[in-house]
Tab-separated table of C-alpha atoms and ligand atoms in Angstrom:
chain	number	residue	atom	x	y	z
A	152	MET	CA	7.958	5.390	20.961
A	153	LYS	CA	8.489	6.682	17.427
A	154	LEU	CA	11.916	4.865	17.563
A	155	ALA	CA	11.004	1.317	19.018
A	156	ALA	CA	8.518	1.648	15.855
A	157	TYR	CA	11.383	1.797	13.720
A	158	CYS	CA	12.966	-0.837	15.320
A	159	CYS	CA	10.314	-2.980	15.507
A	160	TRP	CA	9.956	-2.598	11.218
A	161	ILE	CA	13.217	-3.477	10.861
A	162	VAL	CA	12.750	-6.753	13.210
A	163	VAL	CA	9.434	-7.278	10.704
A	164	LEU	CA	11.909	-6.771	7.421
A	165	GLY	CA	14.777	-8.618	8.347
A	166	VAL	CA	12.900	-11.420	8.940
A	167	ALA	CA	11.184	-11.208	6.222
A	168	LEU	CA	15.288	-10.770	4.368
A	169	LEU	CA	15.542	-14.570	6.256
A	170	LEU	CA	12.870	-16.285	5.573
A	171	SER	CA	13.427	-15.893	1.333
A	172	HIS	CA	16.303	-17.392	1.852
A	173	VAL	CA	15.334	-20.482	3.330
A	174	PRO	CA	15.707	-22.372	0.504
A	175	VAL	CA	12.120	-24.526	1.464
A	176	VAL	CA	10.469	-21.457	1.765
A	177	GLN	CA	11.836	-20.351	-1.811
A	178	GLY	CA	10.547	-23.670	-3.347
A	179	GLY	CA	7.005	-23.778	-1.548
A	180	ILE	CA	4.287	-21.221	-1.387
A	181	PHE	CA	6.449	-18.943	0.108
A	182	ASP	CA	9.421	-18.085	-3.427
A	183	ALA	CA	8.684	-14.403	-4.425
A	184	ASP	CA	8.779	-15.393	-8.006
A	185	TYR	CA	5.156	-17.993	-7.604
A	186	ASP	CA	2.477	-16.133	-10.430
A	187	THR	CA	1.640	-12.949	-10.132
A	188	PRO	CA	-1.326	-11.424	-11.753
A	189	THR	CA	-0.267	-9.495	-15.427
A	190	SER	CA	-2.506	-5.826	-15.342
A	191	VAL	CA	-5.294	-6.981	-17.255
A	192	GLU	CA	-5.437	-10.214	-15.585
A	193	LEU	CA	-6.653	-7.820	-12.914
A	194	LEU	CA	-8.561	-5.739	-15.112
A	195	ALA	CA	-10.833	-8.755	-16.576
A	196	ALA	CA	-11.016	-10.217	-12.646
A	197	TYR	CA	-12.099	-6.807	-11.261
A	198	PRO	CA	-13.326	-5.590	-14.494
A	199	ALA	CA	-15.866	-3.230	-12.521
A	200	LEU	CA	-12.296	-1.411	-12.060
A	201	ASN	CA	-11.299	1.108	-14.954
A	202	THR	CA	-14.788	2.282	-15.101
A	203	THR	CA	-16.923	4.764	-12.912
A	204	GLU	CA	-19.653	2.085	-12.445
A	205	ARG	CA	-19.008	2.196	-8.362
A	206	GLU	CA	-16.689	5.673	-6.825
A	207	GLY	CA	-13.766	5.121	-4.669
A	208	ASN	CA	-14.608	5.224	-0.805
A	209	PRO	CA	-11.726	9.075	0.072
A	210	ALA	CA	-12.227	7.515	3.668
A	211	ILE	CA	-10.484	5.144	2.337
A	212	LEU	CA	-6.430	6.659	2.554
A	213	CYS	CA	-3.805	3.566	1.368
A	214	PRO	CA	-4.107	3.647	-2.426
A	215	PHE	CA	-3.731	-0.004	-2.889
A	216	LEU	CA	-6.523	-0.561	0.375
A	217	ARG	CA	-8.841	1.483	-1.832
A	218	MET	CA	-8.215	-0.514	-5.321
A	219	LEU	CA	-9.110	-3.185	-3.024
A	220	GLU	CA	-12.054	-1.935	-1.689
A	221	ARG	CA	-13.094	-0.210	-4.878
A	222	SER	CA	-13.103	-3.766	-6.543
A	223	GLY	CA	-15.775	-5.065	-4.944
A	224	ARG	CA	-13.132	-7.733	-3.887
A	225	LEU	CA	-14.125	-7.196	-0.292
A	226	ASP	CA	-18.115	-6.825	0.270
A	227	GLU	CA	-18.689	-10.119	1.251
A	228	PHE	CA	-15.835	-9.932	4.372
A	229	LYS	CA	-16.656	-6.296	5.662
A	230	ASP	CA	-19.109	-6.245	9.118
A	231	ASP	CA	-23.101	-6.153	9.540
A	232	THR	CA	-22.904	-2.577	8.947
A	233	GLY	CA	-21.700	-2.210	5.999
A	234	ALA	CA	-18.949	-0.900	6.944
A	235	PRO	CA	-15.191	-1.776	5.126
A	236	VAL	CA	-13.384	-3.470	8.972
A	237	ILE	CA	-12.206	-6.552	6.880
A	238	PRO	CA	-10.442	-9.822	8.822
A	239	THR	CA	-7.052	-9.864	8.822
A	240	GLY	CA	-6.576	-13.103	6.887
A	241	ASP	CA	-9.296	-12.302	4.557
A	242	LEU	CA	-7.378	-8.657	3.449
A	243	LYS	CA	-4.553	-10.457	3.552
A	244	GLN	CA	-5.886	-12.750	1.120
A	245	ALA	CA	-7.501	-10.138	-1.654
A	246	ALA	CA	-4.298	-7.975	-1.084
A	247	ASP	CA	-2.650	-11.231	-2.606
A	248	ASP	CA	-4.457	-11.872	-5.135
A	249	PHE	CA	-3.548	-8.573	-6.533
A	250	GLY	CA	0.055	-9.063	-6.729
A	251	CYS	CA	0.741	-8.264	-3.021
A	252	ASP	CA	2.578	-11.585	-0.535
A	253	THR	CA	1.117	-12.606	1.905
A	254	THR	CA	4.308	-13.303	3.880
A	255	THR	CA	6.935	-10.922	4.351
A	256	ALA	CA	5.051	-7.517	2.459
A	257	CYS	CA	1.701	-7.061	2.485
A	258	GLY	CA	1.017	-9.412	5.197
A	259	PRO	CA	2.854	-8.431	8.110
A	260	VAL	CA	1.835	-4.679	7.450
A	261	ILE	CA	-1.382	-5.475	7.416
A	262	ASP	CA	-0.981	-7.148	10.869
A	263	ALA	CA	0.989	-4.188	11.896
A	264	VAL	CA	-2.197	-2.582	11.096
A	265	SER	CA	-4.020	-4.691	12.820
A	266	ALA	CA	-2.455	-4.700	15.756
A	267	GLY	CA	-1.949	-0.659	15.907
A	268	GLN	CA	-5.792	0.010	15.344
A	269	TRP	CA	-6.284	-2.286	18.044
A	270	PHE	CA	-4.005	0.495	20.206
A	271	THR	CA	-5.732	3.514	20.198
A	272	GLU	CA	-8.841	1.615	19.084
A	273	ALA	CA	-11.750	3.435	22.548
A	274	PHE	CA	-12.663	0.233	24.873
A	275	SER	CA	-14.647	-2.110	24.990
A	276	PHE	CA	-15.045	-5.298	26.544
A	277	SER	CA	-15.251	-7.129	23.386
A	278	LYS	CA	-11.586	-6.152	22.713
A	279	LEU	CA	-10.476	-8.267	25.669
A	280	ASN	CA	-11.920	-11.182	24.426
A	281	PRO	CA	-9.318	-13.306	23.212
A	282	PHE	CA	-10.431	-14.804	20.544
A	283	ARG	CA	-12.044	-11.883	18.323
A	284	PRO	CA	-11.564	-12.144	15.604
A	285	SER	CA	-8.171	-9.341	14.303
A	286	THR	CA	-9.954	-6.338	12.114
A	287	VAL	CA	-8.946	-3.594	10.075
A	288	ASP	CA	-10.894	-0.505	9.913
A	289	LEU	CA	-9.862	0.309	5.989
A	290	GLU	CA	-11.762	3.671	7.234
A	291	ARG	CA	-8.689	4.666	9.772
A	292	LEU	CA	-5.689	3.182	8.682
A	293	TRP	CA	-4.685	7.006	10.053
A	294	ASP	CA	-5.042	5.789	13.634
A	295	ALA	CA	-2.764	3.113	13.072
A	296	PRO	CA	0.492	3.999	14.875
A	297	PRO	CA	3.453	3.378	13.820
A	298	VAL	CA	2.362	2.647	10.400
A	299	SER	CA	0.113	5.216	9.466
A	300	HIS	CA	2.194	7.808	8.501
A	301	GLU	CA	2.204	12.248	7.563
A	302	CYS	CA	3.657	13.321	4.565
A	303	GLY	CA	1.313	11.585	2.444
A	304	PHE	CA	0.688	11.182	-1.629
A	305	THR	CA	-3.202	12.034	-1.713
A	306	PHE	CA	-3.417	13.616	1.975
A	307	GLU	CA	-2.286	15.789	4.247
A	308	ASN	CA	-1.482	15.676	7.858
A	309	GLY	CA	-3.791	14.229	10.318
A	310	GLU	CA	-6.558	14.406	7.279
A	311	ASN	CA	-8.596	11.694	7.853
A	312	GLY	CA	-9.486	11.122	4.521
A	313	VAL	CA	-8.107	11.989	0.574
A	314	SER	CA	-7.474	15.383	-0.300
A	315	THR	CA	-8.425	16.335	-3.496
A	316	ASP	CA	-5.753	19.647	-2.699
A	317	ARG	CA	-3.426	17.809	-1.936
A	318	LEU	CA	-3.056	15.242	-4.897
A	319	GLU	CA	-3.530	17.344	-6.982
A	320	SER	CA	-0.689	19.148	-6.071
A	321	THR	CA	1.487	16.306	-5.698
A	322	LEU	CA	0.250	14.651	-9.219
A	323	GLY	CA	1.554	18.195	-10.540
A	324	ASN	CA	4.341	18.215	-8.969
A	325	LEU	CA	4.636	15.003	-10.310
A	326	LEU	CA	4.114	15.851	-13.904
A	327	ALA	CA	6.342	18.282	-13.881
A	328	ARG	CA	9.822	15.581	-13.461
A	329	ALA	CA	7.567	13.494	-15.774
A	330	ASP	CA	7.916	15.749	-18.363
A	331	LEU	CA	12.161	15.969	-18.365
A	332	ASN	CA	11.431	12.669	-19.120
A	333	ASP	CA	9.557	11.823	-22.036
A	334	GLY	CA	5.874	10.624	-19.322
A	335	GLN	CA	8.574	8.716	-17.542
A	336	LEU	CA	9.233	8.468	-13.459
A	337	VAL	CA	12.586	6.971	-11.489
A	338	TYR	CA	13.121	6.549	-8.045
A	339	GLN	CA	13.529	8.920	-7.166
A	340	ASP	CA	10.789	10.664	-8.714
A	341	LEU	CA	8.677	9.543	-6.478
A	342	LEU	CA	11.755	10.034	-2.866
A	343	ASP	CA	11.888	14.107	-3.700
A	344	THR	CA	8.222	14.053	-4.127
A	345	LYS	CA	6.943	12.524	-0.990
A	346	ASN	CA	10.692	14.276	1.153
A	347	GLU	CA	9.357	18.133	-0.206
A	348	ILE	CA	5.820	16.976	0.872
A	349	CYS	CA	7.084	15.916	4.327
A	350	ALA	CA	9.515	19.133	5.053
A	351	SER	CA	6.089	21.256	3.799
A	352	GLU	CA	4.825	19.575	6.365
A	353	GLY	CA	8.176	19.950	9.073
A	354	VAL	CA	8.636	16.845	9.576
A	355	GLU	CA	11.170	13.136	8.493
A	356	ILE	CA	9.705	10.707	6.552
A	357	SER	CA	9.686	7.771	8.271
A	358	SER	CA	10.211	4.178	7.179
A	359	ALA	CA	6.566	3.138	6.418
A	360	GLY	CA	6.328	5.942	4.211
A	361	LEU	CA	9.635	5.351	2.434
A	362	ILE	CA	7.873	1.914	2.515
A	363	GLU	CA	5.144	3.455	0.325
A	364	THR	CA	7.173	5.076	-1.824
A	365	GLN	CA	8.296	1.500	-2.572
A	366	LEU	CA	5.863	-0.456	-2.845
A	367	ILE	CA	4.641	2.827	-5.094
A	368	PHE	CA	7.336	2.887	-7.502
A	369	ALA	CA	7.506	-1.698	-6.791
A	370	PHE	CA	3.754	-2.226	-8.289
A	371	MET	CA	3.624	-0.286	-11.343
A	372	GLY	CA	6.656	-2.453	-12.681
A	373	GLY	CA	9.553	0.012	-11.379
A	374	VAL	CA	11.786	-3.041	-10.917
A	375	GLU	CA	11.749	-4.532	-13.623
A	376	ARG	CA	12.095	-1.900	-15.817
A	377	GLY	CA	13.691	1.488	-14.022
A	378	TYR	CA	11.230	3.852	-14.602
A	379	VAL	CA	7.351	4.154	-13.855
A	380	GLU	CA	4.519	5.406	-16.415
A	381	TYR	CA	3.207	9.105	-14.335
A	382	ASP	CA	0.102	7.933	-16.663
A	383	ASP	CA	0.364	4.687	-14.213
A	384	VAL	CA	0.734	6.614	-10.775
A	385	ALA	CA	-2.027	9.247	-11.425
A	386	GLY	CA	-4.504	6.683	-12.779
A	387	PHE	CA	-3.681	4.591	-9.043
A	388	LEU	CA	-2.994	7.421	-7.355
A	389	ALA	CA	-7.148	8.880	-8.254
A	390	ILE	CA	-9.888	8.450	-5.093
A	391	ASN	CA	-10.853	6.539	-8.244
A	392	ASN	CA	-8.249	4.283	-9.255
A	393	GLN	CA	-7.255	2.854	-11.928
A	394	VAL	CA	-5.374	-0.640	-12.935
A	395	PRO	CA	-2.274	0.371	-14.384
A	396	ALA	CA	-1.413	-0.701	-17.589
A	397	THR	CA	2.225	-1.709	-16.016
A	398	LYS	CA	2.176	-3.610	-13.007
A	399	ALA	CA	4.784	-5.765	-10.969
A	400	GLY	CA	5.900	-8.976	-13.210
A	401	GLN	CA	6.948	-10.570	-9.952
A	402	GLN	CA	4.469	-10.719	-6.280
A	403	ILE	CA	5.733	-8.371	-3.754
A	404	SER	CA	7.468	-9.453	-1.384
A	405	ALA	CA	10.636	-7.682	1.510
A	406	LEU	CA	13.187	-9.413	-0.599
A	407	TYR	CA	11.800	-7.870	-4.366
A	408	LEU	CA	11.129	-4.290	-1.964
A	409	LEU	CA	15.422	-4.270	-1.285
A	410	GLN	CA	15.296	-3.851	-5.149
A	411	VAL	CA	14.470	-0.324	-5.341
A	412	ARG	CA	16.831	1.166	-3.408
A	413	GLU	CA	19.913	-1.342	-4.583
A	414	GLU	CA	18.561	-0.144	-8.393
A	415	THR	CA	17.923	3.114	-7.992
A	416	ASN	CA	19.654	4.923	-5.495
B	116	LIG	C1	-7.293	1.084	-16.824
B	116	LIG	O1	-7.070	2.460	-17.163
B	116	LIG	C2	-6.308	3.825	-17.698
B	116	LIG	C3	-6.573	4.750	-18.162
B	116	LIG	O2	-7.544	5.197	-18.644
B	116	LIG	C4	-5.484	2.866	-18.484
B	116	LIG	O3	-3.597	3.983	-18.439
B	116	LIG	C5	-4.540	1.685	-18.269
B	116	LIG	O4	-3.936	1.439	-18.919
B	116	LIG	C6	-6.515	1.288	-18.667
B	116	LIG	N1	-4.965	-0.330	-17.758
B	116	LIG	C7	-4.917	-1.199	-18.498
B	116	LIG	C8	-4.850	-2.773	-17.782
B	116	LIG	O5	-6.012	-1.303	-19.327
């Protein structure tokens, strides 16, 4: 099962890589270089972020998705009860607005989460309806194999919400590394921190955990600069997450994420 999950990821990344080399795709809307918002633009569009106007939802484990929810961008798509169960198409569009590409980066991950949650969801007749729109339950991200992963930066293995203890220990670990280097973190610092968390839980880092680490580094401008600011990472991981001072200057795509490895390993 685990092996199958890894192969699945390799296929997704492979297809993404191929797509990004097709000239038609490169020149069109799928171009990874197309406009992406700057931090200032993002904050101007979603002023609730960086204020205490609205609390982050600690049941949303992924910091990027927690930020989307906290910004108010997803409110109109919540279900009748107000629960953050969002149609995949709307979630992809929102992720794209925040700088993560729908075709090759966040899109396939959102589809994989939705499929994983369908698999683990309790049986109901509506589940069998082929016309039911696919959704992601943001409060059930831990229940989406193979994308769910252990050794979280902000949650403990098997927990369903952000753990303030884990968050504090992660930030302490990162701060100690940043202090050696003017408040800056290179990719290896994030990866080493992640691997230490995995080791403490007695598990290996999964491909989803690795991609998460790359996404965090890339989102805060790590590919362009070779480092990110500790303050940006800490603000991003917080329950009330903040828009980082420096954000990626390109839309995050699978190809862009591959550059994280090349430049820093
Ligand atoms: C958001 O707030 C954090 C923490 O105060 C700050 O570091 C960051 O620069 C702010 N983001 C923007 C885009 O101003």
